[in-house]
Structure formats: C-alpha cells, structure tokens
Amino acid sequence: MSEETAPYGSGSGGAPASGAPPIKRIRTQHLREMKQRGERFSMLTSYDQYTAEIFDEAGVEVLLVGDSASNNVLGNATSLPITVDELLPLTRAVSGAVSRALVVGDLPFGSYQASPEQGYLTAVRFMKEAGAHCVKLEGGVEMAPQIERMTRGGIPVMAHIGFTPQSEHTLGGYRVQGRGDAADRVLRDARAVQEAGAFAVVMEMVPGDVAAQVTAELEIPTIGIGAGNRCDGQVLVWQDAFGLRTGRMPRFVKQYADLRSVLLDGARAYDAEVKSGAFPAEEHTF
Ligand code: KIV
C-alpha cells in the first residue's frame, strides 16, 4: 500500500464517496481527481492547533489559514491589517497539527500585489517558515504573473476571485460580483488563473449560475463561498459555521453548531463555582 493511499489512523471522516482508495495526505492533484470523479470536497478556515486537529479528523480536505484571522482572531475590523509576521505562526500551528488535510497559507494584503517577485518571496516564507503546503492569493487576470512566478518556483497556488475582501474598498464594499454583464469578468478571471497555473480557485459571492458555468468550464476545482452548490468544493470561516461568532451573518453562512452558547455556559458555571468555593474540590487538590 502506498504512502498516498494508506488508510488514515483516526476519525471517521474523509472516506471517499466513490469507493476510490482513502487518501492518506491530501495533495493538490487529489482535489483535481475528486473533481474528475464528480466528488465534492470541503474546506474550512483554521488558525490554531486544536481546530486544525478536529477538522482534520472530521475529514475536511483543505484547511485555509485565512487572512480572515485578522477579523476572527486578532480583533481587527477587516482582513486588511494582518501582516505576514502575524499570519506565519498561525499557519505553523495548523500545518503542525494536521496529518491529512492540505494546508493553505493565505497571502495578506500588500504582501504580493507589488510584483511577482514580491509575491514569490512572501509565498516562500509561508512554505519554509510555516510549513504551508500551498498559498492563496486574491485576484484574477491581474494576478496571472504572480501565479505564474510562484508555480514556476515550485509553489502551488489557489486563486480567489469574485468578491475579494482585500479589495473591498475598490469594489465598493461587500457585494455580489458577476451579476449580469459582469459575469464575463468572473469567467475571464477564472480562465486566467487556470492558464497561469493555479491548482484551484475560490469564488466568493458570485451568482450560482455563473459559478456553475465556471465550474463546468474549468479543469481545476472551484471552491465556493456564497457561490451556490454547483462548485466542486465549499469553504466557510469556522467561527461562522460553528457559531463562535454571532450577530449579522452573510446569507451564505450556515451555522452547524452553537459554540458561543457552549462556551458561555461553561464560563458561567466555572465563574459561579470559583465564587462559591465549589471549585477546586478535593479531587482537584494535591
Ligand atoms: O481568509 C479567508 O477566510 C478567505 C475565505 C473567505 C475564502 O479567504
């Protein structure tokens, strides 16, 4: 049995739907093969060792150490302020914790747009210093030179088109991209990133029919977030998906758990027991 197909040790998730042999470690080509077999895959953000371990065990194929750590971990209002130096340790925590999932390092705003060389050198840091298996960058046609440079230099690139949060001020806020005539732009971006060598492409806030057209046309897998259910994969920010973040959510978010309530109940119980003297009890005492 090869290293690539040996069954993984723990967890029940991740068994292929098609009867294909289980994959020990997800590589970029496995996502393409899944697309060819008509199998869907999942991706979640992760920014720390424990969520990485849990999502990996659950069978999630791809973990994205997103620049969304900026507004989901570091307390910023948007993804723009996070730096490479802030994102590298989070990426290292995730890549060190997984045994199966593909780990994507997200290139922060300003760390690759200036030139292909700047982008390449930043991507190298994610691979060498943080153990990322590949990187993600935002942009379509205009990022083709960056994608070419990175792939030529041995770094697999996931592209991100449609609504690209790093350009929210250029795009005029959080809004669906590719409606009506603008669908052409999404198609051109998708073709350009594939042509440049991207191994997959995230499509964010794109009408479902446009995303379906891109998915049918491209050979590389598409990953939707607010792009309907005809993409090859789906991604959500984990704090949204599992209810750690509450309040107004984008329409494309589905909440699968209510972690905020679980933690709130736990913290209240702890607080009450400390204040009443019930904790620590005899069994917690040396
Ligand atoms: O940083 C991030 O979380 C992302 C996803 C929304 C795709 O880019």
Short mmCIF file of C-alpha atoms and ligand atoms in Angstrom, two decimals:
data_model
loop_
_atom_site.label_atom_id
_atom_site.label_comp_id
_atom_site.label_asym_id
_atom_site.label_seq_id
_atom_site.Cartn_x
_atom_site.Cartn_y
_atom_site.Cartn_z
CA MET A 1 0.00 0.00 0.00
CA SER A 2 1.49 3.35 -0.94
CA GLU A 3 2.02 6.26 1.43
CA GLU A 4 -0.55 8.21 -0.58
CA THR A 5 -3.37 5.71 -0.25
CA ALA A 6 -2.80 4.04 3.13
CA PRO A 7 -5.86 4.43 5.37
CA TYR A 8 -5.54 7.20 7.91
CA GLY A 9 -5.49 6.19 11.54
CA SER A 10 -8.20 8.09 13.35
CA GLY A 11 -11.52 9.73 12.70
CA SER A 12 -14.36 8.59 10.58
CA GLY A 13 -14.47 11.49 8.15
CA GLY A 14 -12.97 11.66 4.75
CA ALA A 15 -13.88 8.30 3.27
CA PRO A 16 -14.27 8.88 -0.47
CA ALA A 17 -17.84 8.62 -1.71
CA SER A 18 -16.83 6.84 -4.93
CA GLY A 19 -15.10 3.79 -3.48
CA ALA A 20 -11.71 5.20 -4.51
CA PRO A 21 -8.94 4.28 -2.04
CA PRO A 22 -8.69 6.56 1.00
CA ILE A 23 -6.08 9.28 0.65
CA LYS A 24 -3.51 9.46 3.42
CA ARG A 25 -2.44 13.01 2.75
CA ILE A 26 -4.37 15.36 0.52
CA ARG A 27 -2.26 16.79 -2.28
CA THR A 28 -3.33 19.33 -4.85
CA GLN A 29 -3.77 16.64 -7.50
CA HIS A 30 -6.24 14.77 -5.29
CA LEU A 31 -8.64 17.71 -5.45
CA ARG A 32 -8.44 17.66 -9.23
CA GLU A 33 -9.01 13.90 -9.27
CA MET A 34 -12.03 14.36 -7.00
CA LYS A 35 -13.42 16.90 -9.44
CA GLN A 36 -12.90 14.44 -12.29
CA ARG A 37 -14.78 11.78 -10.34
CA GLY A 38 -17.56 14.23 -9.54
CA GLU A 39 -16.79 14.12 -5.79
CA ARG A 40 -17.08 17.25 -3.70
CA PHE A 41 -14.63 18.29 -1.01
CA SER A 42 -14.77 20.62 1.95
CA MET A 43 -12.54 23.41 3.17
CA LEU A 44 -12.67 25.34 6.45
CA THR A 45 -10.56 28.09 7.86
CA SER A 46 -8.38 27.18 10.84
CA TYR A 47 -5.92 29.31 12.74
CA ASP A 48 -4.76 27.12 15.64
CA GLN A 49 -3.68 23.60 16.50
CA TYR A 50 -6.89 22.29 18.12
CA THR A 51 -9.33 23.31 15.42
CA ALA A 52 -6.83 22.01 12.86
CA GLU A 53 -6.73 18.62 14.60
CA ILE A 54 -10.53 18.45 14.88
CA PHE A 55 -11.29 19.50 11.31
CA ASP A 56 -8.59 17.16 10.00
CA GLU A 57 -10.06 14.26 11.99
CA ALA A 58 -13.53 15.14 10.68
CA GLY A 59 -12.30 14.56 7.14
CA VAL A 60 -12.21 18.15 5.89
CA GLU A 61 -9.83 18.03 2.94
CA VAL A 62 -8.46 21.57 2.97
CA LEU A 63 -7.66 23.95 5.85
CA LEU A 64 -7.17 27.59 5.00
CA VAL A 65 -5.19 29.73 7.39
CA GLY A 66 -7.04 32.72 6.06
CA ASP A 67 -6.18 36.36 6.36
CA SER A 68 -9.65 36.37 7.93
CA ALA A 69 -7.66 35.65 11.12
CA SER A 70 -7.35 39.43 11.09
CA ASN A 71 -11.04 39.89 11.95
CA ASN A 72 -11.71 36.48 13.53
CA VAL A 73 -8.69 36.10 15.80
CA LEU A 74 -6.81 39.38 16.09
CA GLY A 75 -9.80 41.65 16.60
CA ASN A 76 -9.38 43.88 13.55
CA ALA A 77 -12.42 45.17 11.69
CA THR A 78 -11.32 43.75 8.32
CA SER A 79 -8.78 41.38 6.80
CA LEU A 80 -6.59 44.27 5.63
CA PRO A 81 -4.36 44.95 8.66
CA ILE A 82 -2.97 41.44 9.25
CA THR A 83 0.72 41.06 8.40
CA VAL A 84 2.83 38.20 7.14
CA ASP A 85 4.60 38.04 10.50
CA GLU A 86 1.26 37.70 12.29
CA LEU A 87 -0.07 35.01 9.97
CA LEU A 88 3.05 32.82 9.82
CA PRO A 89 2.84 31.47 13.41
CA LEU A 90 -0.86 30.63 12.96
CA THR A 91 -0.04 28.79 9.75
CA ARG A 92 2.73 26.90 11.51
CA ALA A 93 0.30 25.84 14.26
CA VAL A 94 -2.13 24.44 11.70
CA SER A 95 0.41 22.72 9.45
CA GLY A 96 1.99 21.12 12.52
CA ALA A 97 -1.33 19.74 13.72
CA VAL A 98 -2.77 18.05 10.64
CA SER A 99 -1.98 14.61 9.41
CA ARG A 100 -4.16 14.54 6.29
CA ALA A 101 -5.54 17.93 5.27
CA LEU A 102 -3.95 20.22 2.70
CA VAL A 103 -2.90 23.44 4.46
CA VAL A 104 -3.24 26.69 2.55
CA GLY A 105 -1.36 29.80 3.66
CA ASP A 106 -3.23 32.96 2.74
CA LEU A 107 -1.06 35.82 1.48
CA PRO A 108 -2.00 39.02 3.30
CA PHE A 109 -2.88 42.31 1.64
CA GLY A 110 0.21 44.11 0.37
CA SER A 111 2.46 41.06 0.51
CA TYR A 112 2.23 40.04 -3.16
CA GLN A 113 0.46 42.71 -5.22
CA ALA A 114 3.54 44.87 -5.86
CA SER A 115 5.27 42.39 -8.17
CA PRO A 116 5.57 38.69 -8.99
CA GLU A 117 8.94 38.69 -7.21
CA GLN A 118 7.47 40.17 -4.04
CA GLY A 119 4.71 37.57 -4.17
CA TYR A 120 7.13 34.72 -4.72
CA LEU A 121 9.34 35.74 -1.80
CA THR A 122 6.31 36.04 0.51
CA ALA A 123 4.99 32.67 -0.61
CA VAL A 124 8.39 31.10 0.06
CA ARG A 125 8.17 32.30 3.67
CA PHE A 126 4.80 30.55 4.09
CA MET A 127 6.24 27.32 2.73
CA LYS A 128 9.60 27.41 4.52
CA GLU A 129 8.82 29.08 7.83
CA ALA A 130 5.24 27.93 8.37
CA GLY A 131 5.02 24.56 6.61
CA ALA A 132 2.16 25.61 4.32
CA HIS A 133 1.52 23.14 1.51
CA CYS A 134 0.42 25.87 -0.89
CA VAL A 135 -0.66 29.53 -0.83
CA LYS A 136 -3.75 31.51 -1.75
CA LEU A 137 -3.90 34.96 -3.26
CA GLU A 138 -6.75 37.21 -4.33
CA GLY A 139 -7.23 38.37 -7.91
CA GLY A 140 -7.80 37.12 -11.43
CA VAL A 141 -6.34 38.40 -14.70
CA GLU A 142 -4.13 40.94 -12.94
CA MET A 143 -2.59 38.28 -10.69
CA ALA A 144 -1.65 35.91 -13.51
CA PRO A 145 2.05 36.98 -13.45
CA GLN A 146 2.20 36.33 -9.69
CA ILE A 147 0.61 32.89 -10.09
CA GLU A 148 2.98 32.01 -12.93
CA ARG A 149 6.03 33.09 -10.91
CA MET A 150 5.01 31.08 -7.87
CA THR A 151 4.10 27.91 -9.74
CA ARG A 152 7.34 28.17 -11.76
CA GLY A 153 9.15 28.45 -8.43
CA GLY A 154 7.55 25.29 -7.05
CA ILE A 155 4.71 26.77 -5.04
CA PRO A 156 1.13 25.59 -5.71
CA VAL A 157 -1.31 28.49 -5.84
CA MET A 158 -5.01 28.64 -5.03
CA ALA A 159 -6.60 31.73 -6.59
CA HIS A 160 -9.56 33.70 -5.19
CA ILE A 161 -11.90 35.62 -7.50
CA GLY A 162 -15.35 37.20 -7.40
CA PHE A 163 -15.63 39.24 -4.23
CA THR A 164 -12.08 39.59 -2.90
CA PRO A 165 -12.13 41.02 0.65
CA GLN A 166 -8.67 42.61 0.34
CA SER A 167 -10.15 44.86 -2.38
CA GLU A 168 -13.31 45.78 -0.52
CA HIS A 169 -12.56 49.50 -0.84
CA THR A 170 -12.02 49.19 -4.59
CA LEU A 171 -15.10 47.01 -5.03
CA GLY A 172 -17.29 49.42 -3.06
CA GLY A 173 -17.98 47.16 -0.08
CA TYR A 174 -19.21 43.60 0.37
CA ARG A 175 -21.26 42.94 -2.73
CA VAL A 176 -22.01 40.09 -5.09
CA GLN A 177 -19.69 40.12 -8.12
CA GLY A 178 -20.57 38.85 -11.59
CA ARG A 179 -24.22 39.79 -11.90
CA GLY A 180 -25.46 40.42 -15.44
CA ASP A 181 -22.74 41.65 -17.80
CA ALA A 182 -20.15 41.39 -15.04
CA ALA A 183 -20.35 37.58 -15.35
CA ASP A 184 -17.83 37.89 -18.17
CA ARG A 185 -15.30 39.35 -15.79
CA VAL A 186 -15.62 36.35 -13.46
CA LEU A 187 -15.19 33.97 -16.41
CA ARG A 188 -12.13 35.85 -17.68
CA ASP A 189 -10.59 35.82 -14.22
CA ALA A 190 -11.26 32.11 -13.81
CA ARG A 191 -9.70 31.26 -17.19
CA ALA A 192 -6.69 33.49 -16.48
CA VAL A 193 -5.86 31.91 -13.13
CA GLN A 194 -6.18 28.39 -14.56
CA GLU A 195 -4.00 29.35 -17.52
CA ALA A 196 -1.42 30.87 -15.16
CA GLY A 197 -1.13 27.58 -13.28
CA ALA A 198 -3.45 27.85 -10.26
CA PHE A 199 -4.45 24.39 -8.96
CA ALA A 200 -7.84 25.57 -7.64
CA VAL A 201 -9.90 28.73 -7.42
CA VAL A 202 -12.12 30.13 -4.67
CA MET A 203 -15.17 32.02 -5.91
CA GLU A 204 -16.70 34.34 -3.34
CA MET A 205 -20.16 35.92 -3.60
CA VAL A 206 -20.78 35.03 -7.22
CA PRO A 207 -24.26 34.15 -8.57
CA GLY A 208 -24.86 30.40 -8.51
CA ASP A 209 -25.37 30.09 -12.27
CA VAL A 210 -22.13 31.94 -13.02
CA ALA A 211 -20.21 29.77 -10.54
CA ALA A 212 -21.76 26.67 -12.14
CA GLN A 213 -20.64 27.83 -15.59
CA VAL A 214 -17.08 28.43 -14.36
CA THR A 215 -17.04 25.03 -12.61
CA ALA A 216 -18.21 23.27 -15.78
CA GLU A 217 -15.65 25.05 -17.94
CA LEU A 218 -12.53 24.82 -15.77
CA GLU A 219 -10.40 21.73 -15.35
CA ILE A 220 -9.19 22.91 -11.94
CA PRO A 221 -11.55 22.60 -8.96
CA THR A 222 -13.66 25.54 -7.87
CA ILE A 223 -14.40 26.25 -4.22
CA GLY A 224 -17.46 28.31 -3.42
CA ILE A 225 -18.28 30.70 -0.61
CA GLY A 226 -21.57 32.33 -1.40
CA ALA A 227 -21.38 30.84 -4.90
CA GLY A 228 -24.11 28.21 -4.79
CA ASN A 229 -23.88 24.45 -4.61
CA ARG A 230 -22.53 23.62 -8.04
CA CYS A 231 -18.89 24.30 -7.17
CA ASP A 232 -16.50 21.38 -6.65
CA GLY A 233 -15.88 22.32 -3.03
CA GLN A 234 -17.16 24.71 -0.38
CA VAL A 235 -15.44 26.84 2.22
CA LEU A 236 -16.67 28.65 5.33
CA VAL A 237 -14.96 30.61 8.08
CA TRP A 238 -15.11 28.23 11.05
CA GLN A 239 -16.25 30.78 13.62
CA ASP A 240 -19.27 31.46 11.38
CA ALA A 241 -20.00 27.80 10.68
CA PHE A 242 -19.87 26.71 14.31
CA GLY A 243 -21.43 29.70 15.99
CA LEU A 244 -18.49 31.22 17.82
CA ARG A 245 -19.25 34.46 16.04
CA THR A 246 -22.84 35.58 16.31
CA GLY A 247 -24.79 38.58 15.07
CA ARG A 248 -25.49 39.53 11.50
CA MET A 249 -24.13 36.88 9.11
CA PRO A 250 -23.81 36.85 5.36
CA ARG A 251 -26.65 34.93 3.71
CA PHE A 252 -24.27 32.20 2.53
CA VAL A 253 -23.35 31.12 6.06
CA LYS A 254 -24.96 28.05 7.60
CA GLN A 255 -24.44 27.52 11.33
CA TYR A 256 -23.70 23.87 12.23
CA ALA A 257 -23.05 24.30 15.96
CA ASP A 258 -23.53 26.87 18.71
CA LEU A 259 -20.12 27.11 20.30
CA ARG A 260 -20.78 30.53 21.76
CA SER A 261 -23.54 29.11 23.97
CA VAL A 262 -21.44 26.11 24.95
CA LEU A 263 -18.54 28.33 25.99
CA LEU A 264 -20.77 30.89 27.66
CA ASP A 265 -22.47 28.19 29.76
CA GLY A 266 -19.10 26.68 30.64
CA ALA A 267 -17.58 30.03 31.60
CA ARG A 268 -20.62 30.94 33.71
CA ALA A 269 -20.53 27.62 35.54
CA TYR A 270 -16.78 27.99 36.21
CA ASP A 271 -17.21 31.56 37.39
CA ALA A 272 -20.04 30.57 39.73
CA GLU A 273 -18.11 27.62 41.21
CA VAL A 274 -14.98 29.68 41.80
CA LYS A 275 -17.03 32.34 43.53
CA SER A 276 -18.96 29.81 45.63
CA GLY A 277 -15.84 27.87 46.54
CA ALA A 278 -17.09 24.66 44.87
CA PHE A 279 -14.04 24.62 42.60
CA PRO A 280 -11.39 23.40 43.14
CA ALA A 281 -12.81 20.42 45.05
CA GLU A 282 -10.87 17.79 46.98
CA GLU A 283 -10.12 15.76 43.81
CA HIS A 284 -8.51 18.78 42.14
CA THR A 285 -6.23 19.41 45.10
CA PHE A 286 -2.73 17.96 45.71
O1 KIV B 1 -9.43 34.43 4.53
C1 KIV B 1 -10.44 33.74 4.34
O2 KIV B 1 -11.09 33.25 5.28
C2 KIV B 1 -10.86 33.50 2.97
C3 KIV B 1 -12.11 32.71 2.78
C4 KIV B 1 -13.29 33.57 2.98
C5 KIV B 1 -12.12 32.03 1.45
O3 KIV B 1 -10.25 33.95 2.07
#
